[in-house]
Structures are given as structure tokens and as C-alpha cells.
Short mmCIF file of N, CA and C in Angstrom, two decimals:
data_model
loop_
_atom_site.label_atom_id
_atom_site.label_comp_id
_atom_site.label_asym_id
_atom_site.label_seq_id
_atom_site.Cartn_x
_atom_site.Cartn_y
_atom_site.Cartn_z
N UNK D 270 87.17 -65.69 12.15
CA UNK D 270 86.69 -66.60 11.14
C UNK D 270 87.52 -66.47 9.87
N UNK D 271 88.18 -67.61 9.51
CA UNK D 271 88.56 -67.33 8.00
C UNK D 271 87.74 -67.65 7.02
N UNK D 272 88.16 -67.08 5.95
CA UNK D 272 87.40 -66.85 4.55
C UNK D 272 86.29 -68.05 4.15
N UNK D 273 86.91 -69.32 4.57
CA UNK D 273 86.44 -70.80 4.03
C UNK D 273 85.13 -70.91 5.25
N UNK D 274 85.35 -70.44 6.61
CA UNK D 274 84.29 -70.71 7.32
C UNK D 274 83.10 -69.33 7.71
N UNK D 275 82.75 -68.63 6.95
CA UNK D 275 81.90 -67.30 6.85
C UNK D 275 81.02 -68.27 5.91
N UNK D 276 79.55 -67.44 6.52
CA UNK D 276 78.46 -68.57 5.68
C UNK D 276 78.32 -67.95 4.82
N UNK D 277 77.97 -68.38 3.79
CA UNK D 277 77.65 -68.47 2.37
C UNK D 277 76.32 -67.67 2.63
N UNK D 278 75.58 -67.43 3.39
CA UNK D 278 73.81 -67.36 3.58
C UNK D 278 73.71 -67.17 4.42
N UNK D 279 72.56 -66.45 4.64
CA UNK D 279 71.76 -66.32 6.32
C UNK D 279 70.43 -66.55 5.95
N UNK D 280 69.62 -67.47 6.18
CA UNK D 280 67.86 -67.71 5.71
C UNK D 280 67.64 -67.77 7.10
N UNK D 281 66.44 -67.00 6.78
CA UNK D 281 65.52 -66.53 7.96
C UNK D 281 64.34 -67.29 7.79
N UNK D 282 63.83 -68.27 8.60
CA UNK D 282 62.53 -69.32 8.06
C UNK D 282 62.01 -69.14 9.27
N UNK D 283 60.63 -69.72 9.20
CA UNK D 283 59.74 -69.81 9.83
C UNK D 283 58.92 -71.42 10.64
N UNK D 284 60.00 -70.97 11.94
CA UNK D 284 59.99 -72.72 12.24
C UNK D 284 58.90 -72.81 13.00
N UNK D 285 57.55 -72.13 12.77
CA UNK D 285 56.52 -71.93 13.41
C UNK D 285 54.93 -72.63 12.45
N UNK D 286 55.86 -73.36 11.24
CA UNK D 286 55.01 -73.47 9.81
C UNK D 286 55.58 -74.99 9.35
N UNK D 287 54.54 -75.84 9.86
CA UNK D 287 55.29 -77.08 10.11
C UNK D 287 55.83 -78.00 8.48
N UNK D 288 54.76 -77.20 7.64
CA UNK D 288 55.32 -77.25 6.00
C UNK D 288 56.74 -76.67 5.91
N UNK D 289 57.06 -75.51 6.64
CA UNK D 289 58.64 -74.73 6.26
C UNK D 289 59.23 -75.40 6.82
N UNK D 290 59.18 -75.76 8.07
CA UNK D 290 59.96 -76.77 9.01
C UNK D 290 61.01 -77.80 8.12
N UNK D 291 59.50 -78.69 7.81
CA UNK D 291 59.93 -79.56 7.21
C UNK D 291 60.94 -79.73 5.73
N UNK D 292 60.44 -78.36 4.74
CA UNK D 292 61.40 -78.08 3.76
C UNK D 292 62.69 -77.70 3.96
N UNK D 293 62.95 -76.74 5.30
CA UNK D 293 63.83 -76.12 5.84
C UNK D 293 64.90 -77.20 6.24
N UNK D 294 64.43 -78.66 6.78
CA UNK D 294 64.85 -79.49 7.27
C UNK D 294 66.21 -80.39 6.09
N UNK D 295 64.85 -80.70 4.81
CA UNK D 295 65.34 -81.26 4.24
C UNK D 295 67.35 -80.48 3.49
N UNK D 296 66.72 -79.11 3.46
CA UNK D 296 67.75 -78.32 2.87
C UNK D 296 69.05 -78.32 4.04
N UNK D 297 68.63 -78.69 5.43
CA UNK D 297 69.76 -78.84 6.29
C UNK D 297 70.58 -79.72 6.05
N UNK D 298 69.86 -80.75 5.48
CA UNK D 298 70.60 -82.13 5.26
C UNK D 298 71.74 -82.34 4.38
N UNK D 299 71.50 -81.35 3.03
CA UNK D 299 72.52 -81.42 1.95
C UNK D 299 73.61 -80.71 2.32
N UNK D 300 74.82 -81.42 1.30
CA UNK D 300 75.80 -80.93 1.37
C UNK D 300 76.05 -79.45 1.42
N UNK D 301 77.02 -78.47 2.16
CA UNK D 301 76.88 -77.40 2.04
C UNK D 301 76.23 -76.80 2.52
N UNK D 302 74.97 -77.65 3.63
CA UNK D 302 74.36 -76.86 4.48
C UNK D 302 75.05 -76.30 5.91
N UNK D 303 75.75 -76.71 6.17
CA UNK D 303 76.78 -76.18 7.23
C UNK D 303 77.07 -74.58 6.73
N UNK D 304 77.11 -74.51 5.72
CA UNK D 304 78.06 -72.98 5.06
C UNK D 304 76.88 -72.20 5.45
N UNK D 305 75.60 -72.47 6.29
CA UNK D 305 74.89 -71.43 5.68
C UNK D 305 74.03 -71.15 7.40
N UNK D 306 73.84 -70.03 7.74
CA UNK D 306 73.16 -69.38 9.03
C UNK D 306 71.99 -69.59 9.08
N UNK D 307 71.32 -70.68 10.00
CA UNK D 307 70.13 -70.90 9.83
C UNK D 307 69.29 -70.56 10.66
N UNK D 308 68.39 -69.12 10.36
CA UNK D 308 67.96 -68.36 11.68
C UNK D 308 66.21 -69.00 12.12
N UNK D 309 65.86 -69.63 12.97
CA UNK D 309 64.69 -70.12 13.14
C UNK D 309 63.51 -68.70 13.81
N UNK D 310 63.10 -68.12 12.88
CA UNK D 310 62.28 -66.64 13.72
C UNK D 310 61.50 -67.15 14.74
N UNK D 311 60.99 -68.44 15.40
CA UNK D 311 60.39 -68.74 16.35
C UNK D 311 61.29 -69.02 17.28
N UNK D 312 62.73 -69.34 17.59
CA UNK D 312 63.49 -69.18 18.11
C UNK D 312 64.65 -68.36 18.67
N UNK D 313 64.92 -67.17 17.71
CA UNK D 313 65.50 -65.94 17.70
C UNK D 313 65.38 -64.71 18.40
N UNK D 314 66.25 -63.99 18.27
CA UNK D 314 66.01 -62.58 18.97
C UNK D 314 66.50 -61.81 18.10
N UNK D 315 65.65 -60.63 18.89
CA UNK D 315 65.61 -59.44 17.21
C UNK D 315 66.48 -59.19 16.80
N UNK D 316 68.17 -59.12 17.69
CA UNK D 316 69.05 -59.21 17.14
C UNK D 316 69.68 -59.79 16.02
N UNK D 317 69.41 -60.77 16.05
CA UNK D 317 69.48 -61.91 15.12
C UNK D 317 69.30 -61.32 13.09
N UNK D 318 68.37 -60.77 13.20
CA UNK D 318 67.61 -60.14 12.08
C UNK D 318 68.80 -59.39 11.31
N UNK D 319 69.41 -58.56 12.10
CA UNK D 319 69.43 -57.60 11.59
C UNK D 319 69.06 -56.22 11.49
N UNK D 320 69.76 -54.75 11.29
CA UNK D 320 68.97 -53.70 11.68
C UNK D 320 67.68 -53.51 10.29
N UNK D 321 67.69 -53.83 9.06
CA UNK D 321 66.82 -53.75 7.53
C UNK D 321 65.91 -55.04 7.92
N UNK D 322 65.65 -55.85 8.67
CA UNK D 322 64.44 -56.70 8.41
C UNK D 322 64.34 -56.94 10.04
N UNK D 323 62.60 -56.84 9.86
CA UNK D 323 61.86 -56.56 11.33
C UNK D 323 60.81 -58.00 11.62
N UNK D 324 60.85 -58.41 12.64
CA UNK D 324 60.31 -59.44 12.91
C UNK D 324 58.88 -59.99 12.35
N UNK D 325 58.05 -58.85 11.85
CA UNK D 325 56.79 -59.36 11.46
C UNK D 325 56.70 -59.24 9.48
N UNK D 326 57.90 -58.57 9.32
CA UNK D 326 58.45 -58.52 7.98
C UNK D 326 58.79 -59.99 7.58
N UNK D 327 59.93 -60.22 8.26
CA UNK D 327 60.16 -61.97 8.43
C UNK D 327 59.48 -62.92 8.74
N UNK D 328 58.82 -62.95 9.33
CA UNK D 328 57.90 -63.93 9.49
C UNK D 328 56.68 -64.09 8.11
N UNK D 329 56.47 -63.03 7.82
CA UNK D 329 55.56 -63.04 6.25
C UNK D 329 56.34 -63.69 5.15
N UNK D 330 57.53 -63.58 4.75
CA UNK D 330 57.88 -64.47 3.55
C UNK D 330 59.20 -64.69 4.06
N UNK D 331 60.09 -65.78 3.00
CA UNK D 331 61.36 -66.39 3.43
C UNK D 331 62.04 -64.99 3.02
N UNK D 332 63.33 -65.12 3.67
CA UNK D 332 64.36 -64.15 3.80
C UNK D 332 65.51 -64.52 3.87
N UNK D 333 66.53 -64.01 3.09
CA UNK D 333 67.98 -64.80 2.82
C UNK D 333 69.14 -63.64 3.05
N UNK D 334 70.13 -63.28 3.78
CA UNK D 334 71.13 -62.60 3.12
C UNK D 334 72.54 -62.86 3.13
N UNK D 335 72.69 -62.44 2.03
CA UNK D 335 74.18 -62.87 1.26
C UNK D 335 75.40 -61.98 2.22
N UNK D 336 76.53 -62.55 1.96
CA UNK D 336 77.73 -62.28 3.14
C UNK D 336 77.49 -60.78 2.99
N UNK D 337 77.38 -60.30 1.90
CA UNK D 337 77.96 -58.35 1.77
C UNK D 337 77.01 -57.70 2.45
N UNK D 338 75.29 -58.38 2.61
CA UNK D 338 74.72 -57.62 3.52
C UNK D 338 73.33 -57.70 2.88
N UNK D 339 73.25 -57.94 1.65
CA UNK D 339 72.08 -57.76 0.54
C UNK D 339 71.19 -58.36 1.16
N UNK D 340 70.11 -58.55 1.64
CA UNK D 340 68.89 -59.10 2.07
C UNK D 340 67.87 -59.38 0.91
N UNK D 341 67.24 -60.43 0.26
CA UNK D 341 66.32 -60.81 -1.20
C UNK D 341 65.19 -61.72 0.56
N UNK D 342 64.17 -61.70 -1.07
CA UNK D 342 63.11 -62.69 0.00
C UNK D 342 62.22 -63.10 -1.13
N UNK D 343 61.38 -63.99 -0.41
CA UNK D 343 60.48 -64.86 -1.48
C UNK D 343 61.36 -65.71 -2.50
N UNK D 344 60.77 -65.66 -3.42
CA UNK D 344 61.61 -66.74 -4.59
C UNK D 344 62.55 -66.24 -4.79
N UNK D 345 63.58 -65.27 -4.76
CA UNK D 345 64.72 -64.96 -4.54
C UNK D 345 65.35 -65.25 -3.79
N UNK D 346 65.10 -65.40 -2.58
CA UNK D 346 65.46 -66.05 -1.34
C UNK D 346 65.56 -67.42 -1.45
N UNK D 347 64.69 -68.26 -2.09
CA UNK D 347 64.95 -69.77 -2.22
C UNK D 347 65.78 -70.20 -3.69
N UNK D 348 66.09 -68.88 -4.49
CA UNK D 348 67.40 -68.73 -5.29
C UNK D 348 68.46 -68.80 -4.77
N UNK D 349 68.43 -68.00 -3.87
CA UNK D 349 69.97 -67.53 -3.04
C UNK D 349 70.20 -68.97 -2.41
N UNK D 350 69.06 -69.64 -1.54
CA UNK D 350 69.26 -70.31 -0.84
C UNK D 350 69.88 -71.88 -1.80
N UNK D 351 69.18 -72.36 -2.85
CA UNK D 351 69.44 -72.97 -3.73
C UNK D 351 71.18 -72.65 -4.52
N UNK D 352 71.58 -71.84 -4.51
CA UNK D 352 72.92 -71.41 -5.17
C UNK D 352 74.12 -71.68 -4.19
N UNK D 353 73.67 -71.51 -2.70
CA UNK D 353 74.42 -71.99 -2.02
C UNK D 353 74.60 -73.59 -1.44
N UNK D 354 73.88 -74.14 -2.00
CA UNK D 354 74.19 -75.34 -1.37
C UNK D 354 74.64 -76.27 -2.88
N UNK D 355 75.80 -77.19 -3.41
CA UNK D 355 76.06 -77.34 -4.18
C UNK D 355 75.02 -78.33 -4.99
N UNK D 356 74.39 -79.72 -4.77
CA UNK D 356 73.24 -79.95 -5.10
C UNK D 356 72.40 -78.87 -6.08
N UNK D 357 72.10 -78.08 -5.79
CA UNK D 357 70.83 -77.14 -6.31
C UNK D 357 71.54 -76.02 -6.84
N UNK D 358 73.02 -75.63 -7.07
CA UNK D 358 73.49 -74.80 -7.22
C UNK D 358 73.14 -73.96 -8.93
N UNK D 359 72.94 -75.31 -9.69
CA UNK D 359 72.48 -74.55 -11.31
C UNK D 359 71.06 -74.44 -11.25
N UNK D 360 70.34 -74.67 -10.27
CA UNK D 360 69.07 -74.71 -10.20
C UNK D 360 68.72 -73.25 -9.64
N UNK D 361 69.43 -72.98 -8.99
CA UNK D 361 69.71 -71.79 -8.03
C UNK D 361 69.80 -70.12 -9.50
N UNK D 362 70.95 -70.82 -10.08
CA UNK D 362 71.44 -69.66 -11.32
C UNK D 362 70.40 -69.15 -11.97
N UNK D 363 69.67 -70.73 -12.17
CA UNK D 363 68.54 -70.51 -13.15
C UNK D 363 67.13 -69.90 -12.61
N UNK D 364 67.01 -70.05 -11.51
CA UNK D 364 66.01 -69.49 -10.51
C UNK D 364 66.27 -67.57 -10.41
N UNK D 365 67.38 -67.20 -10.53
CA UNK D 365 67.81 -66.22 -9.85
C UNK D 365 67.63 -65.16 -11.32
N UNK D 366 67.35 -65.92 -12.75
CA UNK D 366 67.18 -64.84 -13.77
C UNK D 366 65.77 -63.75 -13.52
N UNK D 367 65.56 -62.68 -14.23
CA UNK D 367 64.43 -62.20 -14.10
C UNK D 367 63.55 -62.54 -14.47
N UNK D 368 63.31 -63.16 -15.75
CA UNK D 368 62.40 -63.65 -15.76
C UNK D 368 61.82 -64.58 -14.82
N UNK D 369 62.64 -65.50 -14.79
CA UNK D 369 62.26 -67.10 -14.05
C UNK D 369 61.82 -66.46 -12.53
N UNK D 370 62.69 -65.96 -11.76
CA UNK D 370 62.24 -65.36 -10.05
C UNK D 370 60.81 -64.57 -10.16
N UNK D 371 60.42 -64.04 -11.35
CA UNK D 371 59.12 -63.26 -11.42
C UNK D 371 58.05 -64.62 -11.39
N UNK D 372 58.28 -65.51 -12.20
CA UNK D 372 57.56 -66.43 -12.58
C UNK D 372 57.42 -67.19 -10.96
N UNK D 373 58.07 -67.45 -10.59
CA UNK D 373 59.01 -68.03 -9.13
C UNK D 373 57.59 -67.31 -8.05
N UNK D 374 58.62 -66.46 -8.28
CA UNK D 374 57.73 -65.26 -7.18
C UNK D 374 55.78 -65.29 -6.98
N UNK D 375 55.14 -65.55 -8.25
CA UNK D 375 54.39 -65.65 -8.81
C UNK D 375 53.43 -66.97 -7.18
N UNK D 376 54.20 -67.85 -8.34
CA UNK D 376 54.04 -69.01 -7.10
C UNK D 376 53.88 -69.07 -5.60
N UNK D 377 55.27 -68.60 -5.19
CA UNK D 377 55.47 -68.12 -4.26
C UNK D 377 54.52 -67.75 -3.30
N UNK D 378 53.77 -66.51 -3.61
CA UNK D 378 52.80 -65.65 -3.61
C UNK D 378 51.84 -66.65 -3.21
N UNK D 379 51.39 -67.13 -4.24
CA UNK D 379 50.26 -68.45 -4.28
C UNK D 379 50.63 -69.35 -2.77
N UNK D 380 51.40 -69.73 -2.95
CA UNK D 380 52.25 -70.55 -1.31
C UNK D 380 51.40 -70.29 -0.28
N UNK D 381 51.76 -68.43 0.43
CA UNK D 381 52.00 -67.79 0.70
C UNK D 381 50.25 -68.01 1.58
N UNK D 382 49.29 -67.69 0.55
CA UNK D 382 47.83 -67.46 0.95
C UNK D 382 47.29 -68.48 1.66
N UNK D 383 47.63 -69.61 1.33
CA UNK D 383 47.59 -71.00 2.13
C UNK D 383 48.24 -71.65 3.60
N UNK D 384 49.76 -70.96 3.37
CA UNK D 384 50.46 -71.49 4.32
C UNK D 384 49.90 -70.88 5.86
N UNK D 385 49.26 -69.79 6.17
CA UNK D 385 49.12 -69.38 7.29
C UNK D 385 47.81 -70.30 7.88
N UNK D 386 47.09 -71.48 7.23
CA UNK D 386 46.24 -72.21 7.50
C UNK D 386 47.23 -73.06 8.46
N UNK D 387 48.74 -73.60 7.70
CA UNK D 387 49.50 -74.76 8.20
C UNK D 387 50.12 -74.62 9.80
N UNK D 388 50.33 -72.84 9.81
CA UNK D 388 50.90 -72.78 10.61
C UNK D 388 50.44 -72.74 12.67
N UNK D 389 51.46 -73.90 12.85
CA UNK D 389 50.80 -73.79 14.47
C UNK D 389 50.61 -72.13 15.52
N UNK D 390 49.74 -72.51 16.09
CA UNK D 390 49.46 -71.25 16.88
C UNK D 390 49.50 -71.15 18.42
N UNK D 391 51.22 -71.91 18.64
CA UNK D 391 51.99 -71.76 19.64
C UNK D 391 52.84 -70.76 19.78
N UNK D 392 53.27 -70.00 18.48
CA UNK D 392 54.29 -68.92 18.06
C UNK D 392 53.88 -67.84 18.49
N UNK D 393 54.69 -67.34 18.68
CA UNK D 393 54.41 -65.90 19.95
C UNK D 393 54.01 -64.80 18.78
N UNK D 394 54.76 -64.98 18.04
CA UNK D 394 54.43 -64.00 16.50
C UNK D 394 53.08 -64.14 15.58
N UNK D 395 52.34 -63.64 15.22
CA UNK D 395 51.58 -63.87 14.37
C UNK D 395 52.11 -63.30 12.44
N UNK D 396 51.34 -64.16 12.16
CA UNK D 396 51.69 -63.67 10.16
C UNK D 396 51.35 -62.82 10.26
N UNK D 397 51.35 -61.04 9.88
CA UNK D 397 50.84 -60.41 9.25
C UNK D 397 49.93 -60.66 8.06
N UNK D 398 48.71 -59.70 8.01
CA UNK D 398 47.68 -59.67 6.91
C UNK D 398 48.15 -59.59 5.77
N UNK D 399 48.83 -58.35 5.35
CA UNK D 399 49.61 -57.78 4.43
C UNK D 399 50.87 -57.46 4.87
N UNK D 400 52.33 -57.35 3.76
CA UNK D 400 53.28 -56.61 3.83
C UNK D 400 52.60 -55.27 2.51
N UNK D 401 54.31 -54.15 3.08
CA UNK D 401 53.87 -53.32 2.36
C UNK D 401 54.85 -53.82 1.08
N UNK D 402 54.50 -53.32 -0.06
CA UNK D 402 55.07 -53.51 -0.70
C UNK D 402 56.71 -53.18 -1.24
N UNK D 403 57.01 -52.54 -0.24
CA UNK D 403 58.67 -52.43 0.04
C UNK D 403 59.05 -53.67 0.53
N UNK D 404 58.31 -54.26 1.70
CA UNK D 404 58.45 -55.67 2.08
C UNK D 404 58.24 -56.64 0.87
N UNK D 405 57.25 -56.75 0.32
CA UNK D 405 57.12 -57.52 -1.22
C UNK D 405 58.12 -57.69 -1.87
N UNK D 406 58.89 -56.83 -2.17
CA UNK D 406 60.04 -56.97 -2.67
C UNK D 406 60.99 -57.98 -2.69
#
């Protein structure tokens, strides 16, 4: 692979959550979505992951990682994911300060308590109750 074709991203979504699906979808569409590894955890194998993030880890919130290896999740993750695609790219910068990703995150969170209502229960995986808070992170 040369330099120009290494993805920008790896997001780990949850194509089991017909709300993520569909957001996940739209973000395929924009420019710059090619640059980026789009791992479907209802379709994947554990390989896929990574040896630092575990299948029921992933499946609880979004998960992104950057070429060097860094793994972020939650509203960080839809920072990362936002910075890489050019569209959303200052939206992304601005997402990715501390303040703003806390605020982000916040939300997020909120998302989070709801979405396991949306999700179909054909997926071999189930949401976890709780992460620990190393996973929170």
C-alpha cells in the first residue's frame, strides 16, 4: 500500500442498530469515505478488532482508530471520524477540543441509554449493561 492509499480511520460501528446503520451510511457517502476502514461488528471477526478492543467493548459505544494505532471512542470517535472525511473536517477539529468532546461525550452518553431499544435482535452479540470505565474512556 502506498502512503495516499492507507486509511485515514478504522470505525468500528454497529450494523446491528438500525439508527447507526443508517448514520454510518450516510457518512459512507461523502467524499473521503473511501480513505476510511469500515468495520461492521455484526459482520466481522475478532480479528478484525484488533488485539486493545474486544467485541462486547465495541459493540457498547462507537470506536475509531487512527493509522499509528490510537484507538478513541464515543464522541471522540465521531471527532476522529468527522476530521477524516473532508466535508466535516473543521467540524471534526472543533469536536476534538476538550472541552467540546466532554460536552460531546455528555450527549453521547444520553444516545447511548436509548439506542439499545433501536437495536434489532438478530445480532449474535448482545449490548452489554455496563462498560468498565477503562472502556468509557
Amino acid at each position: 500500500m502506498t502512503p495516499s492509499s492507507l486509511p485515514l480511520l478504522t470505525l468500528y460501528f454497529d450494523g446491528g442498530c438500525p439508527v447507526c446503520t443508517r448514520e454510518i451510511g450516510f457518512y459512507q457517502r461523502r467524499r473521503g469515505a473511501d480513505r476510511i476502514r469500515w468495520i461492521n461488528l455484526a459482520q466481522c471477526e475478532d480479528s478484525d478488532l484488533g488485539a486493545d478492543l474486544n467485541r462486547v467493548a465495541a459493540y457498547a459505544r462507537l470506536h475509531a482508530r487512527w493509522p499509528n494505532g490510537q484507538l478513541v471512542s464515543g464522541a471522540a470517535a465521531f471527532a476522529a471520524l468527522w476530521q477524516a472525511l473532508p466535508a466535516f473536517n473543521l467540524a471534526g477539529r472543533i469536536a476534538a477540543q476538550p472541552g467540546v468532546v466532554h460536552l460531546l461525550e455528555w450527549g453521547y452518553r444520553g444516545f447511548l441509554k436509548v439506542r439499545r431499544l433501536w437495536r434489532r435482535e438478530n445480532v449474535a452479540c448482545s449490548i452489554p449493561e455496563r462498560t468498565t470505565k477503562d472502556e468509557a474512556a
